[in-house]
GROMACS .gro file of C-alpha atoms in nm:
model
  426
    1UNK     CA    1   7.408  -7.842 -12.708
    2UNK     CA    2   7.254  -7.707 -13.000
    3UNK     CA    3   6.900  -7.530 -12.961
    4UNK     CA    4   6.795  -7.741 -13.298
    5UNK     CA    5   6.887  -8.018 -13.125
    6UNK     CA    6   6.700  -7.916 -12.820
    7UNK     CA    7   6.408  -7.856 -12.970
    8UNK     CA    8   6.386  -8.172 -13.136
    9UNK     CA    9   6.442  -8.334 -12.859
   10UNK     CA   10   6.180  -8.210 -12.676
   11UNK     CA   11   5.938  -8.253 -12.988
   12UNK     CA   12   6.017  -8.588 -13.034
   13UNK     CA   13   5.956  -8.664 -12.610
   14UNK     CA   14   5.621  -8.451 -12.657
   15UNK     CA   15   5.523  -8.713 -12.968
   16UNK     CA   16   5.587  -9.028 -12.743
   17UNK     CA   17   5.354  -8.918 -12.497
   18UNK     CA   18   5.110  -8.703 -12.678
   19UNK     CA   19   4.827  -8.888 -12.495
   20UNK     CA   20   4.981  -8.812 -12.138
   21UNK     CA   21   5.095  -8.468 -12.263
   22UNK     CA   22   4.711  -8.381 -12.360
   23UNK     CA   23   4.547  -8.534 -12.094
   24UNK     CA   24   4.803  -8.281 -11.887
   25UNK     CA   25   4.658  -7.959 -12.108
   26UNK     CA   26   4.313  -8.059 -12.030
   27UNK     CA   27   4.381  -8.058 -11.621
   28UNK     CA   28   4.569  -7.759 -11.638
   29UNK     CA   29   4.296  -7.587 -11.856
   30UNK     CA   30   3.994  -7.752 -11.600
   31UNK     CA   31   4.168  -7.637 -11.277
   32UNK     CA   32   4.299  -7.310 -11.414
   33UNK     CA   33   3.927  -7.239 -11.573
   34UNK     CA   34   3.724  -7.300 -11.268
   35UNK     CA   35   3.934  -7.091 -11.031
   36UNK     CA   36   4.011  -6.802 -11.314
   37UNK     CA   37   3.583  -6.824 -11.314
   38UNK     CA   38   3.546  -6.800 -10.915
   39UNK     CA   39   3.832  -6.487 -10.938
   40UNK     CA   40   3.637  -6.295 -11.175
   41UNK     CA   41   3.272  -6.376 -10.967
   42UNK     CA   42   3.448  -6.277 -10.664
   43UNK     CA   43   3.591  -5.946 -10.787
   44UNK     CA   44   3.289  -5.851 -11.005
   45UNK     CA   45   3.077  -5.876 -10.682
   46UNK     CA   46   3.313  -5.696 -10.470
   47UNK     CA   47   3.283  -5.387 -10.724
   48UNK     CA   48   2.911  -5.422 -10.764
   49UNK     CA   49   2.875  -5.456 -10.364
   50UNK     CA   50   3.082  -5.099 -10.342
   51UNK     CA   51   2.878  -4.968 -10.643
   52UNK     CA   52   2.489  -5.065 -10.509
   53UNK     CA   53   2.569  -4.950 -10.163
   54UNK     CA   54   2.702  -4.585 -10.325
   55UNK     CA   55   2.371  -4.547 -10.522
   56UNK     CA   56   2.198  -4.210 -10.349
   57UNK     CA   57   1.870  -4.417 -10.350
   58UNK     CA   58   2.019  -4.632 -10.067
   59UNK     CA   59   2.107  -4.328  -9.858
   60UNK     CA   60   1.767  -4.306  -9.805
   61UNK     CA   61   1.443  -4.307  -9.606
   62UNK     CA   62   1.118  -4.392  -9.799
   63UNK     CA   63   0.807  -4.280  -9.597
   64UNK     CA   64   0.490  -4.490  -9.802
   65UNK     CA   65   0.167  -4.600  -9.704
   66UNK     CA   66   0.216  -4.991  -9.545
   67UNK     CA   67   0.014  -5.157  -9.859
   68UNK     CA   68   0.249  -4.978 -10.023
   69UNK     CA   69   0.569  -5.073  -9.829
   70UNK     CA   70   0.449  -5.430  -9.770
   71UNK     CA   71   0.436  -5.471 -10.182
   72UNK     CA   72   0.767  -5.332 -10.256
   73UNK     CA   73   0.885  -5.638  -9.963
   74UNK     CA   74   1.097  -5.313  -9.841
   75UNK     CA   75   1.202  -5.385  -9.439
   76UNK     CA   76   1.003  -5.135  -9.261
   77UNK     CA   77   1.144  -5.007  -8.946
   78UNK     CA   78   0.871  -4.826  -8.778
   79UNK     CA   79   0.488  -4.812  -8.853
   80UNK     CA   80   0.210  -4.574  -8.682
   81UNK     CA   81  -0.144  -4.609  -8.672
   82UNK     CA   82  -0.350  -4.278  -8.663
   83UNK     CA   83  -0.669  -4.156  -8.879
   84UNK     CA   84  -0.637  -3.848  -9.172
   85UNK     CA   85  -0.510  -3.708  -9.500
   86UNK     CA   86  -0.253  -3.917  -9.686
   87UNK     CA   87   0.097  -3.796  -9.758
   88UNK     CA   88   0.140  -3.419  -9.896
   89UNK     CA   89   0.447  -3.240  -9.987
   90UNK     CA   90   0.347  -3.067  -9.655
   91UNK     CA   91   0.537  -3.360  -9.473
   92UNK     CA   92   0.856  -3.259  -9.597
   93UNK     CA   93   0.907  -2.986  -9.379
   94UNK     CA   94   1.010  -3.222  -9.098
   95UNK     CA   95   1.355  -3.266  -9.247
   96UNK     CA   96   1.420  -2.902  -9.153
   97UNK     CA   97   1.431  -3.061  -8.749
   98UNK     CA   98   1.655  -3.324  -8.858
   99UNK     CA   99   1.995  -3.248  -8.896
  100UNK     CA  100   2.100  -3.574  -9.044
  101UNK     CA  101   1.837  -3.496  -9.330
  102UNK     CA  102   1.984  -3.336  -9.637
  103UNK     CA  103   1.729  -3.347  -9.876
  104UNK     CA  104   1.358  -3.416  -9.913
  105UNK     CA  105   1.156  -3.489 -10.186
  106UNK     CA  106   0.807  -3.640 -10.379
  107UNK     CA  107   0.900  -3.958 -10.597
  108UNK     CA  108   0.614  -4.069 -10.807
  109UNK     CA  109   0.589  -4.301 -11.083
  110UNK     CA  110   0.452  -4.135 -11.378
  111UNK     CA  111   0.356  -4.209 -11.803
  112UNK     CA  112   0.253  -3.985 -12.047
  113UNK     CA  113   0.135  -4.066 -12.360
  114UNK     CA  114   0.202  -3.881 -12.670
  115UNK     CA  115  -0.084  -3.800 -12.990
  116UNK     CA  116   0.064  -3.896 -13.317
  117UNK     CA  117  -0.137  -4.038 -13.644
  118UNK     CA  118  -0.100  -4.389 -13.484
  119UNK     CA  119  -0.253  -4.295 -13.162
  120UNK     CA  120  -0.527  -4.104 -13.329
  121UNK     CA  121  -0.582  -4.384 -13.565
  122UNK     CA  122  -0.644  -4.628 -13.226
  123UNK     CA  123  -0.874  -4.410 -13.024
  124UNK     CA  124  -1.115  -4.275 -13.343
  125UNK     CA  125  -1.385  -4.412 -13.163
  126UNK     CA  126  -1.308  -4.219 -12.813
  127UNK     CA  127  -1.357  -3.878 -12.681
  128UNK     CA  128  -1.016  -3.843 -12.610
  129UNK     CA  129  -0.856  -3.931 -13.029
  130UNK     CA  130  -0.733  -3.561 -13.039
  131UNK     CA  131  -0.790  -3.552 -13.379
  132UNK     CA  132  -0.806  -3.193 -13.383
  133UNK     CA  133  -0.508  -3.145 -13.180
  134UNK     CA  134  -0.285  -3.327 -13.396
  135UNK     CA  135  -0.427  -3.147 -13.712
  136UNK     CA  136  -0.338  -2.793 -13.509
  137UNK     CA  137   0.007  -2.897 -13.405
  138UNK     CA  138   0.114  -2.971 -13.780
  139UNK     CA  139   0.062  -2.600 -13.837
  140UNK     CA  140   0.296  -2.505 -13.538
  141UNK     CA  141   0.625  -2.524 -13.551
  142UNK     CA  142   0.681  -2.504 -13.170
  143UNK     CA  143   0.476  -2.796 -13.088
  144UNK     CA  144   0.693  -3.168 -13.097
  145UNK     CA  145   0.442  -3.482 -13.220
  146UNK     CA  146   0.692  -3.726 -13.122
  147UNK     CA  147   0.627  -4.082 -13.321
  148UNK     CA  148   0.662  -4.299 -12.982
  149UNK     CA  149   0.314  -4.407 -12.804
  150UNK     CA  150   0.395  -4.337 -12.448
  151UNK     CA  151   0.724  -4.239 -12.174
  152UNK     CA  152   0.816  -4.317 -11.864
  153UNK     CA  153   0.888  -4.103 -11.594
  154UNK     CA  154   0.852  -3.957 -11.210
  155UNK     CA  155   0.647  -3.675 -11.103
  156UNK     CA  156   0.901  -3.521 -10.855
  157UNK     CA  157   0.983  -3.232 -10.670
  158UNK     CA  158   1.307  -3.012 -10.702
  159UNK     CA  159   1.489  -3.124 -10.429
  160UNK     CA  160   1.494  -3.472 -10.631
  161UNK     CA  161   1.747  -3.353 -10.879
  162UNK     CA  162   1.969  -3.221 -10.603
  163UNK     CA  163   1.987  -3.528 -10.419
  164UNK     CA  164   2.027  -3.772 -10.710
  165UNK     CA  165   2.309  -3.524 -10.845
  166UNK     CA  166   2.121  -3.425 -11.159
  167UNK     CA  167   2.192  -3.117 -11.323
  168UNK     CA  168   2.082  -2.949 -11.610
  169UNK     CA  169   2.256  -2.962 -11.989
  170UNK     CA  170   2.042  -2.747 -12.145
  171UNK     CA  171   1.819  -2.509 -12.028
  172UNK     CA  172   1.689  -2.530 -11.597
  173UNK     CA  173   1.543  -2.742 -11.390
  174UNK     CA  174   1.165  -2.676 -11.233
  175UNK     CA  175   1.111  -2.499 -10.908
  176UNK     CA  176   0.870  -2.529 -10.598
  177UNK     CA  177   0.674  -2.254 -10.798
  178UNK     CA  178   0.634  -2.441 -11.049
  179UNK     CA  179   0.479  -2.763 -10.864
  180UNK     CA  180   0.285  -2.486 -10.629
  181UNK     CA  181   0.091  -2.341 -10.953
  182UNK     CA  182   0.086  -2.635 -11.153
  183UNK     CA  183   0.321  -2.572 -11.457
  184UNK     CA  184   0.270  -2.747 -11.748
  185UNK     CA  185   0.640  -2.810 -11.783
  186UNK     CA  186   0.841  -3.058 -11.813
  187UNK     CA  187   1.239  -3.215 -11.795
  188UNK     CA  188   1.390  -3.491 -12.013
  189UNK     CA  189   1.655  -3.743 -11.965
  190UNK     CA  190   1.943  -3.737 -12.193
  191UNK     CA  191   1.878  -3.980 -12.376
  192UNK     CA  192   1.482  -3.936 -12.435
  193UNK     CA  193   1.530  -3.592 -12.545
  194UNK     CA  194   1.786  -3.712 -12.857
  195UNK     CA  195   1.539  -3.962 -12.949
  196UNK     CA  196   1.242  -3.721 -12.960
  197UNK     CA  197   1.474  -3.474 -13.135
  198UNK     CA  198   1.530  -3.810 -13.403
  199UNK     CA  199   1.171  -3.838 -13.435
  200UNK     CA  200   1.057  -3.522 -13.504
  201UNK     CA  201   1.357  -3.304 -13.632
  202UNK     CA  202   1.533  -3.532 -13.799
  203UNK     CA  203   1.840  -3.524 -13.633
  204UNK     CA  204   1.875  -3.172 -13.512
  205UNK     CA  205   2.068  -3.131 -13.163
  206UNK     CA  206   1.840  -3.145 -12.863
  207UNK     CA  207   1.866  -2.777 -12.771
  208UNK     CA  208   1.574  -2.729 -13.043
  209UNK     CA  209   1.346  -2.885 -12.789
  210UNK     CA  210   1.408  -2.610 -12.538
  211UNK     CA  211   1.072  -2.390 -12.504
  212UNK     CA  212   0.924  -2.639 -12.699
  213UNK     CA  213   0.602  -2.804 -12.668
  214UNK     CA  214   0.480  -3.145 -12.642
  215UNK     CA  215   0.205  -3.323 -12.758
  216UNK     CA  216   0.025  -3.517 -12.521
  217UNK     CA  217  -0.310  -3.660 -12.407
  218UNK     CA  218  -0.233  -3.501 -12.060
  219UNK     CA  219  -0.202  -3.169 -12.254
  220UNK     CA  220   0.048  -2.928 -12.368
  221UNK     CA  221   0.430  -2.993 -12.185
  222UNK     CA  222   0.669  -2.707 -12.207
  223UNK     CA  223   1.037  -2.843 -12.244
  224UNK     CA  224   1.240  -2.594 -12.011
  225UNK     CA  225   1.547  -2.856 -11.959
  226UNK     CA  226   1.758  -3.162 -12.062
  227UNK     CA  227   2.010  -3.315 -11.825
  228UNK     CA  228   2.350  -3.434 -11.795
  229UNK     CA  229   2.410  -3.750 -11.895
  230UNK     CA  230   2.397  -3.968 -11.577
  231UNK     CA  231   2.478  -4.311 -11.718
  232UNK     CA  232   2.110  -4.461 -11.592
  233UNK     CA  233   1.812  -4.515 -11.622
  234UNK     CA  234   1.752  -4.136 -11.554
  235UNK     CA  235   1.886  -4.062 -11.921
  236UNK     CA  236   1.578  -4.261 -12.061
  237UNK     CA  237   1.266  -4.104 -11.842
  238UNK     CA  238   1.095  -3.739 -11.807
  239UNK     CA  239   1.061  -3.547 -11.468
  240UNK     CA  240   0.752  -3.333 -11.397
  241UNK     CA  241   0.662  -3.098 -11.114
  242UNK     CA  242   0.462  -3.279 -10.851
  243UNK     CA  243   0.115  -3.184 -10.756
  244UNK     CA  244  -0.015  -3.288 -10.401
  245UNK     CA  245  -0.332  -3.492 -10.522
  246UNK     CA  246  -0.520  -3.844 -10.438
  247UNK     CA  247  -0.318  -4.079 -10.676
  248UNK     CA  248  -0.286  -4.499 -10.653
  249UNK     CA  249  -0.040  -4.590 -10.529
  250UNK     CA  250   0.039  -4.297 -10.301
  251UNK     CA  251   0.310  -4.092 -10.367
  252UNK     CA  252   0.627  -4.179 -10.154
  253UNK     CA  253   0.812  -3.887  -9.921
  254UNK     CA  254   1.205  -3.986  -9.953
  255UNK     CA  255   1.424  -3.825  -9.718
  256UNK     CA  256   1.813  -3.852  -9.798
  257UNK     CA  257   2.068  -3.828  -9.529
  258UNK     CA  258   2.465  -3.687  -9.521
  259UNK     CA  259   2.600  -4.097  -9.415
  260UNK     CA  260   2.450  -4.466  -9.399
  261UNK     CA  261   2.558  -4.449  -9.035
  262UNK     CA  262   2.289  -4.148  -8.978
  263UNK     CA  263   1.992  -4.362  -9.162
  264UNK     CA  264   1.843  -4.522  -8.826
  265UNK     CA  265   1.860  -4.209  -8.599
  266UNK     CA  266   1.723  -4.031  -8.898
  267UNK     CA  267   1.440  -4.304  -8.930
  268UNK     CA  268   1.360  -4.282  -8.595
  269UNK     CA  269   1.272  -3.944  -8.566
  270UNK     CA  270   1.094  -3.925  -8.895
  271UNK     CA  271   0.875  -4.195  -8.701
  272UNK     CA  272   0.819  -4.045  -8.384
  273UNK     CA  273   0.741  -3.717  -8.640
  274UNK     CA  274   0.443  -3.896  -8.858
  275UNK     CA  275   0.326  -4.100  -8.550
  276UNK     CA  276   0.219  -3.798  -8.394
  277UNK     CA  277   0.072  -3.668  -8.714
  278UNK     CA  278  -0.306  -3.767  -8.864
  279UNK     CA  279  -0.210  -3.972  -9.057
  280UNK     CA  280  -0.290  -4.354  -9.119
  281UNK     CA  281  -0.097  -4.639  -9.164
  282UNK     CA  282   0.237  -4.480  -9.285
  283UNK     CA  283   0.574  -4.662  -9.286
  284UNK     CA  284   0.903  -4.506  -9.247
  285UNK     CA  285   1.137  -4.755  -9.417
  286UNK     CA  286   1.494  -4.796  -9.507
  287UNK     CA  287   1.543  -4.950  -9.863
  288UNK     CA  288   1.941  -5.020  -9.797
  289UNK     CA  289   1.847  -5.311  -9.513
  290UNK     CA  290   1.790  -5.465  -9.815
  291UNK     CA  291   2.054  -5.425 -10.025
  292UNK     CA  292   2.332  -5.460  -9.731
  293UNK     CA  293   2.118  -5.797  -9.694
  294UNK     CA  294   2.158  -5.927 -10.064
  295UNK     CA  295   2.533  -5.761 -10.101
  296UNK     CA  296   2.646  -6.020  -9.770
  297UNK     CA  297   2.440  -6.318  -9.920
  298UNK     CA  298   2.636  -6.246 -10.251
  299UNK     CA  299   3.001  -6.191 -10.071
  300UNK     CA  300   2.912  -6.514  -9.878
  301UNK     CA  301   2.846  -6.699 -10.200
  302UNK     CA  302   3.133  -6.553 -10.382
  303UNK     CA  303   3.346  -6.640 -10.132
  304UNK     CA  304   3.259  -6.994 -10.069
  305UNK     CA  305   3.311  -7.069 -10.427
  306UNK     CA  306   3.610  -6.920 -10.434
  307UNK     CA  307   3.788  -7.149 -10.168
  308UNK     CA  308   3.598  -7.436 -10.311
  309UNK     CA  309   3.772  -7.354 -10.636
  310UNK     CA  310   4.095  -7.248 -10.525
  311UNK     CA  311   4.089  -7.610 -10.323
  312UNK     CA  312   4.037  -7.757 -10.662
  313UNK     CA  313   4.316  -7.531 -10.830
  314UNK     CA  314   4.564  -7.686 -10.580
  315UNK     CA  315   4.490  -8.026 -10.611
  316UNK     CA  316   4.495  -7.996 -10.984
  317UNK     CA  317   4.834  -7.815 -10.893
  318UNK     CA  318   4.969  -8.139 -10.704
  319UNK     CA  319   4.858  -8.361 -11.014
  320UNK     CA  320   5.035  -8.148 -11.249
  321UNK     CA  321   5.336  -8.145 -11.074
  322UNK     CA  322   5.340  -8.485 -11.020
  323UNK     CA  323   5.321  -8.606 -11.355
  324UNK     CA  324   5.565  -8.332 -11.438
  325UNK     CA  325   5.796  -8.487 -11.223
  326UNK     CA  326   5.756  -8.874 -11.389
  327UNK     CA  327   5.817  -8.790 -11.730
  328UNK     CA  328   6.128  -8.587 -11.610
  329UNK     CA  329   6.253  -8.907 -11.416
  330UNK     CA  330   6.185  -9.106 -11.764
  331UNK     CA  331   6.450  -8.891 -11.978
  332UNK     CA  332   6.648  -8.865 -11.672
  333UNK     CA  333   6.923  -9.116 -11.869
  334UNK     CA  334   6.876  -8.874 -12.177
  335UNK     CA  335   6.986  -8.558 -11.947
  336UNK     CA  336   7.268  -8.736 -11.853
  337UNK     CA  337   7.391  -8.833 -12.199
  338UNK     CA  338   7.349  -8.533 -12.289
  339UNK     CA  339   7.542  -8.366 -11.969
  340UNK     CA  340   7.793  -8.621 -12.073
  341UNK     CA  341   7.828  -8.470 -12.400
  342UNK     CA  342   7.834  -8.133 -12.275
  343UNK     CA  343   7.514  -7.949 -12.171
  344UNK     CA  344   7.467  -7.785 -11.842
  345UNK     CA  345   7.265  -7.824 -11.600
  346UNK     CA  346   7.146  -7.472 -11.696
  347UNK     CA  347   7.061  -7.608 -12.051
  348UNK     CA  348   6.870  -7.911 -11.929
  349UNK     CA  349   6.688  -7.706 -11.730
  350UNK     CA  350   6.573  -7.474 -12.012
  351UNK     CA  351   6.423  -7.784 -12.193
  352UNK     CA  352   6.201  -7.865 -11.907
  353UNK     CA  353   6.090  -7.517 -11.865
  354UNK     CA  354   6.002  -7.457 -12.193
  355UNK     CA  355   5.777  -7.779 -12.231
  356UNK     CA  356   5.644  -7.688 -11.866
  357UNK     CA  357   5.567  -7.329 -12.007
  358UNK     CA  358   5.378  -7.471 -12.364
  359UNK     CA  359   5.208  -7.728 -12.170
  360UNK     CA  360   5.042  -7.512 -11.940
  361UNK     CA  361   4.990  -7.207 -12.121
  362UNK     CA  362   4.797  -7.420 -12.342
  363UNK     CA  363   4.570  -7.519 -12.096
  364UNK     CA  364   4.584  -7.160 -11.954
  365UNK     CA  365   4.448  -7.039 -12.306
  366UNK     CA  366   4.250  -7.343 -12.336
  367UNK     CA  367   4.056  -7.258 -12.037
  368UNK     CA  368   3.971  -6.919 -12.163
  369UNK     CA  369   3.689  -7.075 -12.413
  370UNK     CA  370   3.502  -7.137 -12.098
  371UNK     CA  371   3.584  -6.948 -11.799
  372UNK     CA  372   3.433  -6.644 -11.873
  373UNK     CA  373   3.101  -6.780 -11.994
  374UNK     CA  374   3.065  -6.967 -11.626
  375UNK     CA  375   3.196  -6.662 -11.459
  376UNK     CA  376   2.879  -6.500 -11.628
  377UNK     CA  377   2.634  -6.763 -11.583
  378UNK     CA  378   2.746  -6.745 -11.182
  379UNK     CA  379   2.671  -6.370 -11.218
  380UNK     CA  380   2.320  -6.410 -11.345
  381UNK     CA  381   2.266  -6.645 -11.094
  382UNK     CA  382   2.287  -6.406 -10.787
  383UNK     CA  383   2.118  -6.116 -11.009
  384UNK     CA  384   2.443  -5.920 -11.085
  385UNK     CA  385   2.501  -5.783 -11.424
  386UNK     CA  386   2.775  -5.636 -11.664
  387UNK     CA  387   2.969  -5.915 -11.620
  388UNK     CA  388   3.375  -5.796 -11.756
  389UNK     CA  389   3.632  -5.983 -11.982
  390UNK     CA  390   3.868  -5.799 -11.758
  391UNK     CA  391   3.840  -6.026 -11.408
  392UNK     CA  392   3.812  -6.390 -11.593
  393UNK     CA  393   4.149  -6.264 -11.813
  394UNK     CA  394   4.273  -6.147 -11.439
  395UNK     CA  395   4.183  -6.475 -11.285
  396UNK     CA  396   4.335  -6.683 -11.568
  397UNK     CA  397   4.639  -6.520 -11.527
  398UNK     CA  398   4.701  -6.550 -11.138
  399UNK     CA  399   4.588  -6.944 -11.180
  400UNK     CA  400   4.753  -7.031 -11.451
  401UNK     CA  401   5.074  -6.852 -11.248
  402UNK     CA  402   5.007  -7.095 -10.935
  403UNK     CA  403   4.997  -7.339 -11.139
  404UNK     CA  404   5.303  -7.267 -11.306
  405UNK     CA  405   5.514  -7.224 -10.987
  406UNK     CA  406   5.454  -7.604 -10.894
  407UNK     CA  407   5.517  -7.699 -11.258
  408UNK     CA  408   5.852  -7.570 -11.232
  409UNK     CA  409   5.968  -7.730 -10.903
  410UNK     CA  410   6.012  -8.104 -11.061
  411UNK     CA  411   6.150  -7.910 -11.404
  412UNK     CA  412   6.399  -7.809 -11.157
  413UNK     CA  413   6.499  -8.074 -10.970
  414UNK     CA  414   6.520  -8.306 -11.228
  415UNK     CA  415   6.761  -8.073 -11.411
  416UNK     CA  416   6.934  -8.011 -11.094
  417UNK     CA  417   7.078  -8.432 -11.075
  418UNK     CA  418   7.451  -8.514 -11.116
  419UNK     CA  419   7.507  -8.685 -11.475
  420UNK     CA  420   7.658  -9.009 -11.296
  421UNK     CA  421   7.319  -9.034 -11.083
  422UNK     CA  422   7.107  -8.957 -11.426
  423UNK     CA  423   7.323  -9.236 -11.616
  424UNK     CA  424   7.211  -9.484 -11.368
  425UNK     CA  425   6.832  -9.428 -11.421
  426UNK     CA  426   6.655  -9.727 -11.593
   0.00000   0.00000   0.00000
């Protein structure tokens, strides 16, 4: 048999029952699309469970005043009631008893806000314009007026950068020294520091700001470092040396241990430690309960849409097969000419597979216009970003294989009857 022939065969079977034939894409394309959606939710929260639980912030112990702790809805494991000073970087010296305690460290949320024409222009009628200050700076080269109002950052101390991994790109990091005598100095994120180095050197590479100055309305900051880039939100903010002082909201002690598995012994020492201290109202609690919580309710989630889809991928399956196997029992007399005339079984069995394979690759490819957008829409609904083309392509592919396998079981026994039993058909 002739593959002209063949093919126009096949064309002209596809034509009689285009109807039937797209009515068969669209099934393939709805059960293929749902499960290639529940795949790529599945796998995108398995690899964002392994990623949130290896953040250093959730290999940690946060001791905070219990306002404090109660507001951040953080599950506190231990509280102690006692009367005195509030938190001071004095408290850190309890990790030295703790073996399980690798680092310890001041976190504190922090702004500063730069003097530029536009900032002078919106506080002429305070004591604090520093009109006079900007008018200096433009006469001084080492002095940075940066165009942005305000940054973000922490006011830390310098076992911080050691337990977040930081390190420096340019120039050093700060040192207990420096937060013991108050040093007008300061660190910048990756990022931060190009975009201040856009603003006020027009383009010039970062390491310009080094021994720099910058302009602020909390004075004169001495750029002594830049870091790494760490692919976070730690490329975008500014670090400076913590001062123990009365601040709202209290400054937070965070203690990071060596393992997870060490964060409740380690928490339960740190309270015994601050319970016996004079002290009021402190918390010693462990941000990863958490997390752990949210990454089960999202695995459970995942999961049960996954089977629920997967259910619905088989049955769609079934149908598919099913109608496979009726329009191959309607040409059965047409095999069986043509095995009369010739063809193999072999050959017959081609023609099936290739209008099995166009039929439901179609729908396969069909059901990429809208599997990853409700792969992504599922995402955002349990909070998880960066949703990937890479898992709904991966899930398209292993459905539209399932689907495929059951596809080809009618394909092949139609092709498989004897050409005296395929004569007979009417």
């Amino acid at each position: 048999m002739k593959r002209a022939e063949a093919t126009l065969l096949m064309v002209r079977h596809f034509s009689e029952r285009f109807t039937e034939s797209i009515l068969l894409i669209i099934l393939v394309a709805l059960g293929v699309g749902v499960a290639s959606s529940a795949i790529a939710l599945a796998s995108r929260t398995w690899q964002w469970s392994r990623q949130i639980l290896d953040v250093p912030e959730y290999r940690e112990i946060v001791v905070g005043m219990r306002d404090e702790a109660d507001a951040m809805q953080r599950a506190a494991i231990r509280s102690v009631s006692a009367v005195g000073s509030p938190l001071t970087t004095a408290d850190l010296s309890i990790a030295k008893s703790i073996p399980a305690i690798t680092h310890a460290y001041v976190e504190h949320r922090s702004m500063i806000h730069f003097i530029n024409d536009a900032s002078v222009r919106r506080e002429a009628s305070t004591p604090r314009c520093g009109k006079s200050d900007l008018a200096n700076a433009r006469n001084d080269s080492s002095i940075i007026i940066a165009e942005q109002e305000e940054a973000k950052g922490y006011e830390v101390t310098p076992q911080f950068f050691a337990a977040r991994t930081l390190e420096a790109m340019l120039g050093s990091l700060f040192s207990d020294k420096a937060c013991e005598e108050g040093a007008q100095v300061i660190v910048l994120g990756k990022n931060l520091a190009e975009e201040l180095t856009r603003q006020s050197r027009n383009g010039a590479p970062p390491s310009l700001l080094i021994g720099k100055k910058l302009l602020t309305y909390e004075g004169y900051l001495t750029v002594i470092g830049i870091l790494k880039e760490a692919g976070n939100r730690y490329d975008e903010i500014f670090f400076l040396p913590w001062q123990d002082k009365k601040v709202l909201p209290p400054p937070q002690l965070r203690f990071a241990v060596a393992s997870p598995h060490q964060i409740e012994e380690a928490c339960a020492q740190l309270s015994a430690w601050f319970s016996r201290s004079a002290t009021e109202g402190i918390v010693c609690f462990n941000p990863r309960h958490a997390v752990e919580h949210l990454v089960k309710r999202n695995r459970g989630i995942s999961l049960l849409i996954l089977f629920l889809s997967f259910s619905g991928l088989f049955m769609s399956a079934v149908n598919v097969g099913n109608i496979f196997m009726g329009r191959g029992m309607r040409m059965r007399e047409k095999f069986g000419i043509l095995m009369a005339l010739g063809a193999s079984q072999k050959e017959v069995l081609r023609l099936l597979s290739v209008e099995t394979l166009v039929i439901t690759l179609s729908g396969a490819l069909l059901s990429l216009t809208f599997s990853a957008p409700l792969s992504r829409s599922m995402l955002q609904a349990i909070g998880i970003e960066g949703a990937s083309s890479v898992f709904p392509a991966y899930g398209t592919l292993v459905s539209w294989l399932f689907i495929l396998a059951f596809s080809f079981i009618p394909a092949y026994q139609n092709a498989m009857v004897r050409p005296t039993d395929a004569m007979r058909v009417r």
